[in-house]
Amino acid sequence: MRVTHINSIAKYAQCALRHTQSQRDNSAMNLGDNIRQRRKALGWTILDLANRIGSDVGNVSRLERGKQGYSDEILGKIAAALGCAVGDLFQGVSAESNVEVTALGSRRIPVLSYVQAGALTESVVPYTNPDDWLLTDLDLSRSAFALRIKGLSMYSPMSEESFNEGDLVVIDPSVEPLPGDFVVAKNGEHEATFKKYRPRGVNENGVVVFELVPLNPDYPSIRSDYTHVNIIGTMVEHRRYRKRR
């Protein structure tokens, strides 16, 4: 009897495993079908899509047939190329875990370099060749962009207000900074800088004097009454990425 009981449990586990695997296969195929349909609606071949996302025909073909896994990065590139939100690719795909797929948003904003962001103060809009694109659902102005943090000037391990190198910040030039906000500014060099905004009063001409403060005390602050500084925009979102060990 004991052996029969164990065999019954084993058979049930095998059936459950096959059912779960079948669900995963169906989900992958539904995702692949959605990608294929959107690709064909644009009149693109698999090669066309592969070239647009920096991949190869084999990877895209296997993904469309549900024979290959996917990463957030590759789905983001596919959605951006197809002109839709990542969540749109999962329409009709059943959830199979405690993680629910949600749309990142249908708005694409460019990820600029520090040099490109600095050029914004010179009435140049370098959006034709951004480093990358970021999907968001925020209500932003058309001039909004993202910047990837570099260096350690805004890293402060003792503070919750800390920015790791590689983090992304979303900047909206239409938002006026308030005390304590984080801003992107240009101080006369070719590159922009990302710092904390701290007003220091008003000068004799009625102009607000402010300071741009790094979170890392080993780096210098910038004061607008000593250095000519132009505020480019205010941070409206911080996307922090976990570092792999």
Coordinates of C-alpha atoms in Angstrom, one line a residue:
M1 CA 0.0 0.0 0.0
R2 CA 2.8 2.3 0.8
V3 CA 4.4 1.8 -2.5
T4 CA 1.1 2.4 -4.3
H5 CA 0.7 5.7 -2.4
I6 CA 4.1 6.9 -3.4
N7 CA 3.5 6.0 -7.0
S8 CA 0.2 7.9 -7.0
I9 CA 1.9 11.0 -5.6
A10 CA 4.6 10.7 -8.2
K11 CA 2.1 10.3 -11.1
Y12 CA 0.2 13.4 -9.8
A13 CA 3.4 15.4 -9.6
Q14 CA 4.4 14.4 -13.1
C15 CA 0.9 15.4 -14.4
A16 CA 1.2 18.7 -12.6
L17 CA 4.6 19.3 -14.0
R18 CA 3.5 18.6 -17.5
H19 CA 0.5 20.9 -17.0
T20 CA 2.7 23.7 -15.7
Q21 CA 5.2 23.2 -18.6
S22 CA 2.2 23.3 -21.0
Q23 CA 1.1 26.6 -19.6
R24 CA 4.6 28.0 -19.9
D25 CA 4.8 26.8 -23.5
N26 CA 1.4 28.3 -24.3
S27 CA 2.4 31.6 -22.7
A28 CA 5.6 31.7 -24.7
M29 CA 3.8 31.0 -27.9
N30 CA 1.1 33.6 -27.2
L31 CA 3.9 36.2 -26.6
G32 CA 5.6 35.1 -29.8
D33 CA 2.4 35.3 -31.8
N34 CA 1.8 38.8 -30.6
I35 CA 5.3 39.8 -31.7
R36 CA 4.9 38.1 -35.1
Q37 CA 1.5 39.8 -35.7
R38 CA 2.8 43.2 -34.9
R39 CA 5.9 42.7 -37.0
K40 CA 3.9 41.6 -40.0
A41 CA 1.4 44.5 -39.6
L42 CA 4.4 46.8 -40.2
G43 CA 5.4 44.8 -43.2
W44 CA 8.7 43.7 -41.7
T45 CA 10.6 40.4 -42.1
I46 CA 12.2 38.7 -39.2
L47 CA 15.5 40.1 -40.4
D48 CA 14.1 43.6 -40.3
L49 CA 13.1 43.3 -36.7
A50 CA 16.4 41.5 -35.8
N51 CA 18.4 44.4 -37.2
R52 CA 16.3 47.0 -35.3
I53 CA 16.9 45.4 -32.0
G54 CA 20.6 44.4 -32.6
S55 CA 19.9 40.6 -32.6
D56 CA 19.9 37.9 -35.2
V57 CA 17.2 36.1 -37.2
G58 CA 17.6 32.8 -35.2
N59 CA 16.9 34.5 -31.9
V60 CA 13.9 36.4 -33.1
S61 CA 12.5 33.3 -34.9
R62 CA 12.8 31.1 -31.8
L63 CA 11.2 33.8 -29.7
E64 CA 8.3 34.1 -32.1
R65 CA 7.8 30.3 -32.0
G66 CA 7.9 30.2 -28.2
K67 CA 11.2 28.2 -28.3
Q68 CA 13.4 30.7 -26.5
G69 CA 13.3 32.7 -23.3
Y70 CA 13.4 36.4 -23.1
S71 CA 14.9 39.2 -20.9
D72 CA 13.4 42.5 -19.9
E73 CA 16.0 44.2 -22.0
I74 CA 15.2 42.3 -25.2
L75 CA 11.4 42.8 -24.7
G76 CA 12.0 46.5 -24.2
K77 CA 13.9 46.7 -27.5
I78 CA 11.3 44.7 -29.3
A79 CA 8.4 46.9 -28.0
A80 CA 10.3 50.1 -28.8
A81 CA 10.9 48.9 -32.3
L82 CA 7.3 47.8 -32.8
G83 CA 6.1 51.1 -31.4
C84 CA 4.1 49.6 -28.5
A85 CA 4.3 49.2 -24.7
V86 CA 5.9 46.0 -23.3
G87 CA 2.6 45.1 -21.7
D88 CA 1.0 45.1 -25.2
L89 CA 3.1 42.2 -26.1
F90 CA 1.5 40.1 -23.3
Q91 CA -2.1 40.6 -24.3
G92 CA -3.8 37.3 -24.0
V93 CA -0.9 35.7 -22.1
S94 CA -2.1 34.0 -18.9
A95 CA -0.3 34.7 -15.7
E96 CA 1.4 31.7 -14.2
S97 CA 3.1 33.1 -11.0
N98 CA 2.7 35.7 -8.3
V99 CA 4.3 38.2 -10.6
E100 CA 1.8 40.0 -12.8
V101 CA 2.9 41.6 -16.1
T102 CA 2.1 45.2 -16.3
A103 CA 2.7 47.8 -19.0
L104 CA 5.7 50.1 -18.5
G105 CA 4.0 52.7 -20.5
S106 CA 3.6 53.7 -24.1
R107 CA 5.8 56.8 -23.9
R108 CA 9.3 56.6 -25.2
I109 CA 11.9 59.1 -24.0
P110 CA 15.5 59.3 -25.1
V111 CA 18.4 58.3 -22.9
L112 CA 21.0 61.0 -23.5
S113 CA 24.7 61.3 -22.8
Y114 CA 26.0 64.1 -20.5
V115 CA 27.3 65.8 -23.6
Q116 CA 24.0 65.6 -25.4
A117 CA 22.1 66.9 -22.3
G118 CA 24.6 69.8 -22.0
A119 CA 23.9 70.7 -25.6
L120 CA 20.2 71.4 -24.7
T121 CA 21.3 74.8 -23.2
E122 CA 22.5 75.7 -26.7
S123 CA 19.1 75.3 -28.3
V124 CA 20.2 72.0 -29.7
V125 CA 17.8 69.0 -29.5
P126 CA 20.1 65.9 -29.9
Y127 CA 17.2 63.4 -29.9
T128 CA 18.0 62.1 -33.4
N129 CA 20.7 59.8 -32.0
P130 CA 20.1 59.0 -28.4
D131 CA 22.1 56.3 -26.5
D132 CA 19.0 54.3 -25.9
W133 CA 15.2 54.7 -25.2
L134 CA 13.3 54.4 -22.0
L135 CA 9.7 53.4 -21.6
T136 CA 7.6 55.3 -19.1
D137 CA 4.0 56.0 -18.1
L138 CA 4.7 59.4 -16.6
D139 CA 2.9 62.5 -17.9
L140 CA 6.0 64.4 -19.2
S141 CA 6.6 67.2 -21.5
R142 CA 7.9 66.5 -25.0
S143 CA 11.4 67.7 -24.1
A144 CA 11.8 65.1 -21.3
F145 CA 14.8 62.8 -21.4
A146 CA 16.7 60.3 -19.3
L147 CA 20.3 60.4 -18.1
R148 CA 22.4 57.5 -16.9
I149 CA 24.3 58.3 -13.7
K150 CA 28.1 58.1 -14.0
G151 CA 30.8 58.6 -11.4
L152 CA 30.5 58.7 -7.6
S153 CA 29.6 62.3 -6.9
M154 CA 26.0 61.4 -6.1
Y155 CA 26.7 58.2 -4.2
S156 CA 26.1 58.4 -0.5
P157 CA 25.9 55.0 1.3
M158 CA 24.8 56.6 4.6
S159 CA 21.8 58.3 2.9
E160 CA 18.6 57.1 1.3
E161 CA 19.1 59.8 -1.3
S162 CA 21.9 58.0 -3.1
F163 CA 22.5 57.3 -6.8
N164 CA 24.6 54.4 -8.0
E165 CA 26.6 54.5 -11.1
G166 CA 24.4 53.2 -13.9
D167 CA 21.1 54.3 -12.4
L168 CA 18.7 56.1 -14.7
V169 CA 17.1 59.4 -13.8
V170 CA 14.2 60.9 -15.8
I171 CA 14.5 64.6 -16.4
D172 CA 11.7 67.1 -17.4
P173 CA 12.9 70.6 -18.4
S174 CA 9.4 71.9 -17.9
V175 CA 9.4 71.3 -14.2
E176 CA 10.8 74.1 -12.0
P177 CA 13.0 72.8 -9.2
L178 CA 12.1 73.2 -5.6
P179 CA 14.5 73.1 -2.6
G180 CA 15.9 69.7 -2.3
D181 CA 15.1 68.6 -5.8
F182 CA 17.7 66.9 -8.1
V183 CA 18.5 68.7 -11.3
V184 CA 20.6 68.5 -14.4
A185 CA 22.6 71.7 -15.1
K186 CA 25.4 73.0 -17.2
N187 CA 28.2 75.1 -15.8
G188 CA 29.9 76.3 -19.0
E189 CA 31.6 73.1 -19.9
H190 CA 30.6 70.8 -22.7
E191 CA 28.9 68.3 -20.4
A192 CA 26.0 68.5 -18.0
T193 CA 26.1 67.7 -14.3
F194 CA 23.6 66.1 -12.0
K195 CA 23.3 67.6 -8.5
K196 CA 20.9 68.5 -5.6
Y197 CA 19.3 71.9 -5.9
R198 CA 19.6 74.2 -2.9
P199 CA 18.5 77.9 -3.2
R200 CA 20.6 80.4 -1.1
G201 CA 18.6 83.6 -1.4
V202 CA 18.1 86.4 -3.9
N203 CA 20.9 88.8 -5.1
E204 CA 20.6 92.6 -5.5
N205 CA 19.1 92.0 -9.0
G206 CA 16.3 89.8 -7.7
V207 CA 17.8 86.7 -9.2
V208 CA 17.7 83.5 -7.1
V209 CA 21.2 82.4 -6.0
F210 CA 21.4 78.6 -5.7
E211 CA 23.9 75.9 -5.0
L212 CA 24.3 72.5 -6.7
V213 CA 25.4 70.0 -4.1
P214 CA 26.9 66.5 -4.6
L215 CA 25.8 63.9 -2.1
N216 CA 29.3 62.6 -1.8
P217 CA 31.2 65.1 0.4
D218 CA 34.5 64.4 -1.4
Y219 CA 33.2 66.4 -4.4
P220 CA 32.8 70.2 -4.6
S221 CA 29.6 72.2 -4.8
I222 CA 28.7 74.7 -7.5
R223 CA 27.3 78.1 -6.6
S224 CA 25.5 80.2 -9.2
D225 CA 26.9 83.5 -7.9
Y226 CA 30.4 82.2 -8.5
T227 CA 29.9 80.1 -11.6
H228 CA 27.6 80.7 -14.5
V229 CA 25.1 77.8 -14.3
N230 CA 22.1 76.9 -16.4
I231 CA 19.4 74.6 -15.0
I232 CA 18.4 72.1 -17.8
G233 CA 15.7 70.2 -16.0
T234 CA 14.4 68.6 -12.8
M235 CA 14.4 64.9 -11.9
V236 CA 10.9 63.4 -11.8
E237 CA 11.9 59.7 -11.5
H238 CA 14.8 57.7 -10.3
R239 CA 15.3 54.1 -11.5
R240 CA 17.7 52.3 -9.3
Y241 CA 19.2 49.0 -10.6
R242 CA 20.4 46.3 -8.3
K243 CA 24.1 45.5 -8.7
R244 CA 24.9 41.8 -9.3
R245 CA 27.6 40.4 -7.0

